[in-house]
Coordinates of C-alpha atoms and ligand atoms in Angstrom, one line a residue:
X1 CA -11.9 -37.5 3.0
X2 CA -11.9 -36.3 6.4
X3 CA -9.2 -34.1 6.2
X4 CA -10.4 -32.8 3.2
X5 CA -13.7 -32.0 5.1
X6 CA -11.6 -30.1 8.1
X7 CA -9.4 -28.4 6.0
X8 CA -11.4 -26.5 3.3
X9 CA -14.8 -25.8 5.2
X10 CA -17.1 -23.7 2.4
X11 CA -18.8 -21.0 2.9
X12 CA -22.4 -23.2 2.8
X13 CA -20.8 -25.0 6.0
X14 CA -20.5 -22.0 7.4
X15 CA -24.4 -21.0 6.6
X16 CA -25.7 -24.4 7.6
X17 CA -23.8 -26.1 9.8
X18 CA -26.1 -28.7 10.8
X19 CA -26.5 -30.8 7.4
X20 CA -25.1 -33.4 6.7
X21 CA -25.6 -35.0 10.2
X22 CA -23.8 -34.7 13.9
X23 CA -20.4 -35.9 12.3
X24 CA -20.3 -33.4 9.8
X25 CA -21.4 -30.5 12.3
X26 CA -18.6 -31.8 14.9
X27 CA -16.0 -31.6 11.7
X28 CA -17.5 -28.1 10.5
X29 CA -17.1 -27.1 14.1
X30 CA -13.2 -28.1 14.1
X31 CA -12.6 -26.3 11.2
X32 CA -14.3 -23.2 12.2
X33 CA -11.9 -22.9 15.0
X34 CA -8.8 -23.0 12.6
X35 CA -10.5 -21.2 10.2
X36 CA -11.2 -17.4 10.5
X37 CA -14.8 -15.4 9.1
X38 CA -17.4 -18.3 9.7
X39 CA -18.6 -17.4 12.8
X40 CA -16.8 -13.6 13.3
X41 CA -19.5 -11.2 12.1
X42 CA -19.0 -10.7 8.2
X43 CA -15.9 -8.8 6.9
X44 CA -16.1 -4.8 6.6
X45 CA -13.6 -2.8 4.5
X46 CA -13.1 0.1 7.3
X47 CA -13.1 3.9 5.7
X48 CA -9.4 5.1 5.4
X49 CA -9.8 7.0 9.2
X50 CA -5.6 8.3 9.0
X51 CA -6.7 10.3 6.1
X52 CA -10.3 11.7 7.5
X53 CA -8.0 13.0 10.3
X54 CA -6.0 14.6 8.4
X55 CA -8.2 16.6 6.1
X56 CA -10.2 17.2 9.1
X57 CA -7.1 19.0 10.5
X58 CA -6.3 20.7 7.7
X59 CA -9.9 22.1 7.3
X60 CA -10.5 22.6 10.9
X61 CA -14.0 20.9 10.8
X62 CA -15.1 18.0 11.0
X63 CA -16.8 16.0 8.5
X64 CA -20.6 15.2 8.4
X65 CA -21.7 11.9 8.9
X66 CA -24.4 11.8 6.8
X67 CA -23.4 14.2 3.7
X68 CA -19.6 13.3 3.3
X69 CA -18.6 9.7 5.0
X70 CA -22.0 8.1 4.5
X71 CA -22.1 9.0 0.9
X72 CA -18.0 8.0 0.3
X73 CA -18.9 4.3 2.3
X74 CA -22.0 3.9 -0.7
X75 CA -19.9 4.7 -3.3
X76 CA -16.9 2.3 -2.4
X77 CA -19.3 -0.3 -2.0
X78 CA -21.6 0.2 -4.4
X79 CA -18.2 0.3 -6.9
X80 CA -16.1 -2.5 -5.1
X81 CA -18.2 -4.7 -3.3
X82 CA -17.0 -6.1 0.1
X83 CA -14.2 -7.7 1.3
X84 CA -16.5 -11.3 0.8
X85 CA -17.9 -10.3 -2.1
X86 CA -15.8 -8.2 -4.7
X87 CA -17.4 -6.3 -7.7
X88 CA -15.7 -4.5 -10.8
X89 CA -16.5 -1.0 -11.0
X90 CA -18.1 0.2 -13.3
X91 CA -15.3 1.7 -14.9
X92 CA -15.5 1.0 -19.3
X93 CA -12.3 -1.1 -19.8
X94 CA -12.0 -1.9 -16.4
X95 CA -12.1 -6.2 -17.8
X96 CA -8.2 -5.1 -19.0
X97 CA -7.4 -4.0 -15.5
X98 CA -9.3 -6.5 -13.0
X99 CA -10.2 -10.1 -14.0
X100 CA -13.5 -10.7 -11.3
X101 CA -12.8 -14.5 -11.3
X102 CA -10.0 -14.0 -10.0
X103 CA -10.5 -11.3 -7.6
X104 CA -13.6 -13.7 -5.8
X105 CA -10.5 -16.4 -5.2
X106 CA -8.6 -14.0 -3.7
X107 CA -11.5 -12.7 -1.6
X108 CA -13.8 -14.2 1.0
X109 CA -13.3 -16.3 4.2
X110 CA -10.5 -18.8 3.4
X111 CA -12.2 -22.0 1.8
X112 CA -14.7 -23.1 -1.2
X113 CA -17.7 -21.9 -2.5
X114 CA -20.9 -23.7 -3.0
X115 CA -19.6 -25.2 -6.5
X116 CA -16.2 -26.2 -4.7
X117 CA -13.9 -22.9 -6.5
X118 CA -11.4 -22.0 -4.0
X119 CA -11.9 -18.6 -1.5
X120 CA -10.3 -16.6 0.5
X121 CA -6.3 -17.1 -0.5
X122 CA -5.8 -12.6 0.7
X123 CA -7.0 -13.8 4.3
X124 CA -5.5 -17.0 4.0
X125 CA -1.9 -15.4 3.8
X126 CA -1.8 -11.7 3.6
X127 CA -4.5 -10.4 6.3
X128 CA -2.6 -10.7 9.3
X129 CA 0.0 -8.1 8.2
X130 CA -1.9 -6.5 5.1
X131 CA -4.8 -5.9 6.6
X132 CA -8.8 -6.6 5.4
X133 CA -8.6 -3.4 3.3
X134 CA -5.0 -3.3 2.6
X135 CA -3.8 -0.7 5.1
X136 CA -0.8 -2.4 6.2
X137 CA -2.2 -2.8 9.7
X138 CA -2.7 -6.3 10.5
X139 CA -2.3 -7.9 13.4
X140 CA 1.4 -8.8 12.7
X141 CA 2.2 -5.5 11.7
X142 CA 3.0 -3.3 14.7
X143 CA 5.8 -5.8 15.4
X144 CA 7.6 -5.5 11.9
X145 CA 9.9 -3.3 10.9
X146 CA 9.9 -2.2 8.2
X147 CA 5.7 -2.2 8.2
X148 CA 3.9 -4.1 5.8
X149 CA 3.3 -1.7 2.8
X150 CA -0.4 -0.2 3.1
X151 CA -1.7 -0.8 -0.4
X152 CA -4.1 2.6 -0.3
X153 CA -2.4 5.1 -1.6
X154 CA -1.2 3.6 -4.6
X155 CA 2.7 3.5 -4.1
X156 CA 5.1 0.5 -4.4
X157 CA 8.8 0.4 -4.2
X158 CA 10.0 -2.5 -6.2
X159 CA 9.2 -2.0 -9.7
X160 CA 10.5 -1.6 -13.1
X161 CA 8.5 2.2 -14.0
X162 CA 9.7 5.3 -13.1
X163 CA 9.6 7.1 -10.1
X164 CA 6.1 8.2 -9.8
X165 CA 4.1 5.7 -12.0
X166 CA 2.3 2.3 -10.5
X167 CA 4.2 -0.8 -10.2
X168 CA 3.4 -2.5 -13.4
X169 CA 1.4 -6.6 -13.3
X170 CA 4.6 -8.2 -13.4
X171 CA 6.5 -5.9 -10.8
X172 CA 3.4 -7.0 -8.2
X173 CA 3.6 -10.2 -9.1
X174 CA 7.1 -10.8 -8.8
X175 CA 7.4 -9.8 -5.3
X176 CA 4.7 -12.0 -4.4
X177 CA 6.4 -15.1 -5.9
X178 CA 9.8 -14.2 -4.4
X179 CA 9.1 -12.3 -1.3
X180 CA 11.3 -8.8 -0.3
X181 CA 14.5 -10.3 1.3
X182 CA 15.2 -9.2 4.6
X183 CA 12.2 -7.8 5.3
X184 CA 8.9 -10.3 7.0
X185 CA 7.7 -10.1 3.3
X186 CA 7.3 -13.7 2.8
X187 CA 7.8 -15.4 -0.8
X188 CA 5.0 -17.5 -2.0
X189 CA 7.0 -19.1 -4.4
X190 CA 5.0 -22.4 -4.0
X191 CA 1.1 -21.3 -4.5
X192 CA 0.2 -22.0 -8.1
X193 CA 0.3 -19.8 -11.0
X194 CA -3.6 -19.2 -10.6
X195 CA -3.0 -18.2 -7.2
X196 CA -0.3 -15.7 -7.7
X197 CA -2.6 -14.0 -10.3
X198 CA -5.4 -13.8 -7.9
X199 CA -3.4 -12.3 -5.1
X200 CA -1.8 -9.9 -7.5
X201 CA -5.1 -9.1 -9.1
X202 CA -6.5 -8.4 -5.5
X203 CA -3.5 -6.6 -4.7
X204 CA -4.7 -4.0 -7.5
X205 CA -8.2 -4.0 -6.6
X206 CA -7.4 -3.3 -3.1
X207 CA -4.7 -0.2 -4.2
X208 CA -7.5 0.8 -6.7
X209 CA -9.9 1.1 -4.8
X210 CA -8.0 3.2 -1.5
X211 CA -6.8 5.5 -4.2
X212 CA -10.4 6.2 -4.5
X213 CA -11.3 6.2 -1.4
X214 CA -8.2 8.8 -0.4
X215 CA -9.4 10.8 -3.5
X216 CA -12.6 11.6 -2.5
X217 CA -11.5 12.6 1.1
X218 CA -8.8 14.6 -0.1
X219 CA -10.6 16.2 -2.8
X220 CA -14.1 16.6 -4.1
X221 CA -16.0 15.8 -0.5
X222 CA -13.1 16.3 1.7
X223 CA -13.0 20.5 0.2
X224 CA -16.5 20.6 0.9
X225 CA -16.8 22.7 4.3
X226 CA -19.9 21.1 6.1
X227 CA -20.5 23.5 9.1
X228 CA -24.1 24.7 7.6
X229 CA -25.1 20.9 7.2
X230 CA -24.3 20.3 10.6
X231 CA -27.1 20.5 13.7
X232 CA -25.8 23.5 15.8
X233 CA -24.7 21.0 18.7
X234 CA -22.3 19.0 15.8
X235 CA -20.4 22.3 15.0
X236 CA -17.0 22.6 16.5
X237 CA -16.0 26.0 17.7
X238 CA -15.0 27.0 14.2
X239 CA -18.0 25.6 12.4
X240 CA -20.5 27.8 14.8
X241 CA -17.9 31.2 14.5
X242 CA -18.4 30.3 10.5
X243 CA -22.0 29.7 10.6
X244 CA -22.8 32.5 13.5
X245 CA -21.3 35.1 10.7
X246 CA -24.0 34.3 7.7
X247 CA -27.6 35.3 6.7
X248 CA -30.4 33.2 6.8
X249 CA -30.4 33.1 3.2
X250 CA -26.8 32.7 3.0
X251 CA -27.2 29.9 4.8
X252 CA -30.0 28.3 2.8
X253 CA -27.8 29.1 -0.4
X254 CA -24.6 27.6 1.3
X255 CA -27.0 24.5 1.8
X256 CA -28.2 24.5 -2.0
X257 CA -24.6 24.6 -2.8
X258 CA -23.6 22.0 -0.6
X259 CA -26.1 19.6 -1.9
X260 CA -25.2 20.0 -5.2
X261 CA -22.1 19.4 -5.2
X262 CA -22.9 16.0 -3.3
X263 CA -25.1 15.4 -5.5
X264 CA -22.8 15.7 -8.3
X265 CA -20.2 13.4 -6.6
X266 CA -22.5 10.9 -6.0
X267 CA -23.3 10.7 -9.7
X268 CA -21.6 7.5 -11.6
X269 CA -20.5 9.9 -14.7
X270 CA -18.4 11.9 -11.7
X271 CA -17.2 8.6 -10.5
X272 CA -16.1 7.1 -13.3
X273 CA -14.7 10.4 -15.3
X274 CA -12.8 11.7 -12.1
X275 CA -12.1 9.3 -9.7
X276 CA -12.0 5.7 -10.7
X277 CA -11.6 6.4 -14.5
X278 CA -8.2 7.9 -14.3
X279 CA -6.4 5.7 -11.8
X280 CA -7.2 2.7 -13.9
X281 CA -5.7 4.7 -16.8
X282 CA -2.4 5.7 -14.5
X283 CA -2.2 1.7 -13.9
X284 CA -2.7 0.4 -17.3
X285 CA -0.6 3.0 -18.8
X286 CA 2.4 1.8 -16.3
X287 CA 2.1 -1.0 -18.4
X288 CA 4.0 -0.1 -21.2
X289 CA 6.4 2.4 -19.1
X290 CA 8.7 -0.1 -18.2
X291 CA 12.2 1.7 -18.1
X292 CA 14.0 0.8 -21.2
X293 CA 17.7 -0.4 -20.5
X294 CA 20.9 -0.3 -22.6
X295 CA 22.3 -3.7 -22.4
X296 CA 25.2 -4.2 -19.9
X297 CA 28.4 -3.4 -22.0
X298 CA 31.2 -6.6 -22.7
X299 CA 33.9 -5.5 -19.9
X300 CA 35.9 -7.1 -17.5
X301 CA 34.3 -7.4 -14.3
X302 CA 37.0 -6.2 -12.3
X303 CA 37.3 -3.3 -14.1
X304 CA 33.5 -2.4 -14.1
X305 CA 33.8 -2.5 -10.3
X306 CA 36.4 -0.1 -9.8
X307 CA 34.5 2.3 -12.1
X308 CA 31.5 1.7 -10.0
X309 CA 33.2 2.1 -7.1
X310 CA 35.1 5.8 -8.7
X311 CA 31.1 6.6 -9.5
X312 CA 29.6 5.6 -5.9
X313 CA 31.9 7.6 -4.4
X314 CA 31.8 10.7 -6.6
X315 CA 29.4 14.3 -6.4
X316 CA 27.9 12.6 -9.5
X317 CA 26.4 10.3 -8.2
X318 CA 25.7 11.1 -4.3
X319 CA 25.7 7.2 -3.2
X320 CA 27.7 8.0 -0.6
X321 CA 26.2 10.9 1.1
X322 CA 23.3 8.0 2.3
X323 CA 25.0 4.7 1.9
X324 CA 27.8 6.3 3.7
X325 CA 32.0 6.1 2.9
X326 CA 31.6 2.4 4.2
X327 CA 28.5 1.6 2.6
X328 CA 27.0 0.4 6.0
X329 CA 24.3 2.9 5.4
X330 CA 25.5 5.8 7.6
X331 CA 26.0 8.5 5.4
X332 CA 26.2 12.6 6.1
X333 CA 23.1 12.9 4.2
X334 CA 21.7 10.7 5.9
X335 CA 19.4 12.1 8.7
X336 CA 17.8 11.5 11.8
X337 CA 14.5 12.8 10.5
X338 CA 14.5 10.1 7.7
X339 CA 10.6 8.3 7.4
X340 CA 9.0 6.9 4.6
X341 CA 6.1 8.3 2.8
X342 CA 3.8 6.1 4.5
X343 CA 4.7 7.8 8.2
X344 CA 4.8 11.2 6.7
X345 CA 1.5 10.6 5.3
X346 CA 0.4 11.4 9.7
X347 CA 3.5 12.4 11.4
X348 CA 5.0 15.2 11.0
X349 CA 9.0 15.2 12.8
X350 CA 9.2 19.1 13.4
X351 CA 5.4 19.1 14.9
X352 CA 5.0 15.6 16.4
X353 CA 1.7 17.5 18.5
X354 CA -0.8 15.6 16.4
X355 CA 0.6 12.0 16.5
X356 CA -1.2 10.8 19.7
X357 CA -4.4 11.3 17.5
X358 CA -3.4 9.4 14.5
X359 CA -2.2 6.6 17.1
X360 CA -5.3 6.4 18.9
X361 CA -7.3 6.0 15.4
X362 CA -4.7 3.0 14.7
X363 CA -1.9 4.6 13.1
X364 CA 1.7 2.7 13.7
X365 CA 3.9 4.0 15.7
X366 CA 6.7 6.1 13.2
X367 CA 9.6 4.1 12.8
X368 CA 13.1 5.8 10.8
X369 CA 14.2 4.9 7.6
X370 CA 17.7 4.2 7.3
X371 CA 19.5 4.0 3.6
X372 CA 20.6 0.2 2.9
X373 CA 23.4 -0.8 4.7
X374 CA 24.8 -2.6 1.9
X375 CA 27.3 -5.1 2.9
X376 CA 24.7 -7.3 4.2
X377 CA 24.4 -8.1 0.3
X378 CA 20.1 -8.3 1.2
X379 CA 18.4 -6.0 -2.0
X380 CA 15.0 -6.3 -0.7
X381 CA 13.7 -5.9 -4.0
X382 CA 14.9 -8.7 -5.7
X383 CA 19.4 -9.6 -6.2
X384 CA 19.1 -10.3 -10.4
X385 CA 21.2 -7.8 -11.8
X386 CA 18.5 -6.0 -13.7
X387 CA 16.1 -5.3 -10.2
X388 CA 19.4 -3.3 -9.0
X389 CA 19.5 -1.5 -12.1
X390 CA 16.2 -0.4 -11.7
X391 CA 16.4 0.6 -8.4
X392 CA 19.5 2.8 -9.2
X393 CA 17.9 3.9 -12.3
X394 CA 14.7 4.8 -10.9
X395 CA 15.2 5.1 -7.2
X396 CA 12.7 3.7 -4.7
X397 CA 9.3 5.3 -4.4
X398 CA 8.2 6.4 -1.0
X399 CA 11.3 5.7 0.6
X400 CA 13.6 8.6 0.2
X401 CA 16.1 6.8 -2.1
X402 CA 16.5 9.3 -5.3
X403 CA 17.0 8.5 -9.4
X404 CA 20.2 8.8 -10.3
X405 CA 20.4 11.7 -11.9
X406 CA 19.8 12.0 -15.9
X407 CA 23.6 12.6 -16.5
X408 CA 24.6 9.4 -15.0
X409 CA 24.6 6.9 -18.0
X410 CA 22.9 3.4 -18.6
X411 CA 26.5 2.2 -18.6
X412 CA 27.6 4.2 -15.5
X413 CA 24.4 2.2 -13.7
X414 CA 25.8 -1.4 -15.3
X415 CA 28.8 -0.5 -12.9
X416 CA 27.3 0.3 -10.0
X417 CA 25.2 -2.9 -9.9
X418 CA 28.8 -4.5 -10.3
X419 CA 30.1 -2.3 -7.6
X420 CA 27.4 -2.6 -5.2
X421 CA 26.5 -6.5 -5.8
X422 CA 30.5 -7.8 -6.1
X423 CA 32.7 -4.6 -4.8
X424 CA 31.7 -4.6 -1.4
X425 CA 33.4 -6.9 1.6
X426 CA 30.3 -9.1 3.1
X427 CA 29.8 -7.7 6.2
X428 CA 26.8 -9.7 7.4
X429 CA 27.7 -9.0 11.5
X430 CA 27.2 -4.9 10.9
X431 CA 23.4 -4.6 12.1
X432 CA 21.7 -2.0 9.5
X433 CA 19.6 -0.8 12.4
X434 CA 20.5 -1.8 15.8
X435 CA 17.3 -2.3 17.6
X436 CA 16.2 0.9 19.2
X437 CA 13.9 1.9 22.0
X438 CA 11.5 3.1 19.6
X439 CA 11.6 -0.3 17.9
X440 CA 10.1 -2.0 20.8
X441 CA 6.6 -2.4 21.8
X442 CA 4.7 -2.8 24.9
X443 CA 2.2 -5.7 24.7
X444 CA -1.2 -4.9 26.0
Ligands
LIG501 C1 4.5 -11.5 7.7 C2 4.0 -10.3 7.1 C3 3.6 -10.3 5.7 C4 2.8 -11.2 5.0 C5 2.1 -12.4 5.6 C6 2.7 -10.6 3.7 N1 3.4 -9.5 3.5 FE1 3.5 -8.4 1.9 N2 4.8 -7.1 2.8 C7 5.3 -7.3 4.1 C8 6.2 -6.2 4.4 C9 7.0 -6.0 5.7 C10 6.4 -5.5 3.2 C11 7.3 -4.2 3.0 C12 8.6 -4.5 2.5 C13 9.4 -3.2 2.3 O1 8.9 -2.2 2.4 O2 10.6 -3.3 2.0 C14 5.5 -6.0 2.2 C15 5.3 -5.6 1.0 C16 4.4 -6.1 0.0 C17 4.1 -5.5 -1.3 C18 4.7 -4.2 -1.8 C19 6.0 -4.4 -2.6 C20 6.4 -3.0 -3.1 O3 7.0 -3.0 -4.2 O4 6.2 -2.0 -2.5 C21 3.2 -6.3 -1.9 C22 2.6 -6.1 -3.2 C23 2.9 -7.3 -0.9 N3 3.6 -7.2 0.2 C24 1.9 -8.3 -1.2 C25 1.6 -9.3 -0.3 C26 0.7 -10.4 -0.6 C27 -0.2 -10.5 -1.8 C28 0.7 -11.2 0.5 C29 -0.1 -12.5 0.7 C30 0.0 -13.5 -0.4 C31 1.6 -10.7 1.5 N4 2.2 -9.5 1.0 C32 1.9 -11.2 2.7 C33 4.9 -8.2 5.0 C34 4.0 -9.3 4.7
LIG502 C1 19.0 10.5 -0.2 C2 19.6 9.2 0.3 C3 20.1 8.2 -0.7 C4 20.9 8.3 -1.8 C5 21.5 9.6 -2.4 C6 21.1 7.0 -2.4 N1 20.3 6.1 -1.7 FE1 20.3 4.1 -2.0 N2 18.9 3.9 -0.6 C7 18.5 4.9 0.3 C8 17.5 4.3 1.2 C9 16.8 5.1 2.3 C10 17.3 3.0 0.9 C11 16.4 2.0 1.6 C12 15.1 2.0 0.9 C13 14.2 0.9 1.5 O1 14.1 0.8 2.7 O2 13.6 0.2 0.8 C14 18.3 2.7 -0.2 C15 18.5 1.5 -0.8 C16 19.4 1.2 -1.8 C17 19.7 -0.1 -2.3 C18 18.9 -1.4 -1.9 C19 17.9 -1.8 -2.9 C20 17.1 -3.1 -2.5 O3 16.5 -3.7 -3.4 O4 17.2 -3.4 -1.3 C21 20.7 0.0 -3.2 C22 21.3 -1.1 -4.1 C23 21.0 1.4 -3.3 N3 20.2 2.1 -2.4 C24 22.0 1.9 -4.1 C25 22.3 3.3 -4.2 C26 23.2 3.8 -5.2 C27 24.0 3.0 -6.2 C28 23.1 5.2 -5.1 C29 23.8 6.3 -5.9 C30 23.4 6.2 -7.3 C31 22.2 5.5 -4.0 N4 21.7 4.3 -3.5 C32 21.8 6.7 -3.5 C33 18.9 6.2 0.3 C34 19.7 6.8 -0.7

């Protein structure tokens, strides 16, 4: 009873802590320290600020407050909710996507509602590298490598679709249950079945709802030039050049214009048809793009491995330019300027000029990608014969390795998953990636 009491504080303990008597306020107390949300201010999903930078950049203004950001924060909550209270856009279909029951046990400070339903399992397990609006920030995360993956722009590596498409239900879920080996992706094997589906459901939400977000600052509000809606002293040097350069009625048109289009934005039939509408359709189309595979062909094993190995090592296929003629990941083609898609979404290695700026608004420092070394025998993305097959098949989104090309055959892959899961010595003293200066971090 007691424990019970400590250990799954509700958000109405949180709101009155008093009732109930001293005892109970001493034990609401207790669990208030090793619980986190109760007394910190309520939760805020943050706007995406890597990718405001960057438009900003590329536009050489800035954006307005009050016309672009302000209007992009009322739309994601208005659509989503916040991070303690979730809502379903209102997107027609969007019940086949996003199940809201389950997205309110994902959500939340960790512990019970009012009528006892469990709360709060992201924050519970996933915050502290994830991050509140799935950024891959946390707290944890500066000190991983690789980084947690940041949720927002809609791009997962493990998965049985092609290169390109969203993971599909079952892809998310499965790394959650089993984890990504060698990597600080943990497996969370032993939550229930209910639990994995919430997580995974808030996993989507989360990804849904920062491809939104990045749409409307890349797009739509983000190619709106704001210079005219600006007070003279909020116009950068450009902005005033621009605006010093127009007619009073230009002007006032330019202003029209502006509004307008923000106007048009703002409106739910532009939200739903052009930004929400068609990522839900992307995602539930994944659904039935799962790469279809030739069963693996009757053959001796031994023999499939030496053909794999003839393939790995051939122009055909490439494997070796990365992996390397040892496999330990050190191939020609390999090259020093090798960062995910997640790094080169703010830094840039032949103009690293604007990284200081991207740092100072949170962004992790850029850390190289290095193809597998694979005589460690670790596949991050899951060791049954059929995740390999995928990954060779369809290559790894967002981190630089390809598709085999079309003219390798669903046979030719069956041998390389021999090859690279049985044809290899085990080598697990070869450190893929010695740790490197860059890899280190001061503490402050
Ligand atoms: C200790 C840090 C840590 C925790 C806790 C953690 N993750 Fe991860 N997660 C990672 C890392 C690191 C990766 C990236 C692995 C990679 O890129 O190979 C990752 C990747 C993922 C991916 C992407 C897989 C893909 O195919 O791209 C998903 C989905 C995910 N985590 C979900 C979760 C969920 C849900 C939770 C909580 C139940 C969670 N993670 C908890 C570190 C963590
Ligand atoms: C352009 C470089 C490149 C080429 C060519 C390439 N890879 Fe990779 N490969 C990588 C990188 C980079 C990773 C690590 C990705 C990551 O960090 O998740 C990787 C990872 C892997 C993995 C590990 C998957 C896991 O779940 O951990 C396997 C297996 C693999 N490659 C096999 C192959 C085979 C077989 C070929 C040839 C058909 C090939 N690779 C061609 C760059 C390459």
């Amino acid at each position: 009873m007691m424990r019970q009491k400590t250990t799954s504080m509700s958000a109405e303990d949180c709101r009155d802590p008093g009732r109930g008597g001293w005892s109970r306020w001493l034990l609401a107390a207790l669990g208030a320290v090793a619980t986190v949300g109760c007394y910190s201010p309520a939760a805020k999903f943050e706007l995406n600020k890597i990718a405001i930078h960057k438009r900003e950049l590329e536009n050489e203004a800035t954006f307005s407050q009050q016309y672009q950001l302000t209007p992009i924060a009322k739309i994601l909550a208005d659509q989503f909710g916040t991070p303690d209270e979730p809502k379903l856009p209102n997107v027609p279909g969007i019940e086949d996507f996003l199940d809201l029951e389950k997205l309110k046990m994902a959500a939340g400070p960790y512990g019970s509602d009012k009528d006892g339903k469990q709360r709060g399992l992201y924050r519970q397990h996933c915050v502290h590298c994830h991050g509140i609006n799935g950024d891959g920030a946390g707290p944890t995360a500066a000190f991983l490598n690789p980084y947690p993956r940041d949720y927002r722009p809609g791009k997962f590596k493990f998965k049985s679709t092609a290169s390109g498409l969203p993971p599909t239900h079952q892809d998310l879920k499965r790394i959650i249950e089993d984890g990504a080996a060698g990597t600080a992706m943990p497996s969370f094997k032993l939550l229930s079945e209910d639990e994995i589906e919430a997580l995974t459901q808030y996993v989507k939400y989360l990804s849904l709802r920062g491809e939104a977000e990045l749409y409307m600052i890349e797009a739509q509000f983000g190619d709106l030039y704001p210079a005219v809606m600006k007070p003279a002293d909020k116009r950068n040097e450009e902005e005033q050049k621009y605006v010093a350069e127009l007619s009073p009625e230009e002007i006032e048109e330019e202003k029209a214009e502006f509004l307008e289009e923000v106007e048009f934005f703002e409106s739910e039939e532009n939200i739903v048809d052009e930004v929400i509408g068609p990522i839900v359709d992307k995602w539930l189309d994944a659904e039935e793009e799962v790469t279809v595979i030739e069963p693996k062909p009757e053959m001796d094993i031994h023999e499939s491995i030496e053909k794999g190995r003839e393939l790995f090592f051939s122009s055909k296929t490439g494997c070796a330019g990365c992996h390397g003629e040892s496999a330990l990941g050190d191939g020609q083609t390999a090259e020093a300027d090798f960062y995910d898609d997640w790094t080169r979404f703010y830094y840039d290695p032949s103009d690293p000029s604007t990284l200081e700026g991207y740092l100072a608004l949170g962004a992790l420092e850029p850390r190289k990608l290095r193809p597998r070394n694979l005589r460690q025998g670790v596949f991050r993305g899951g060791r049954r014969p059929i995740d390999i097959f995928w990954r060779i098949r369809n290559g790894i989104d967002g981190a630089k390795m390809p598709a085999a090309p079309p003219i390798v055959t669903d046979e030719e892959i069956w041998h390389l998953v021999d090859f690279v899961r049985m044809g290899l010595p085990y080598d697990p003293l070869s450190e893929n990636e010695p740790h490197q200066p860059e890899n280190l971090r001061e503490r402050n």
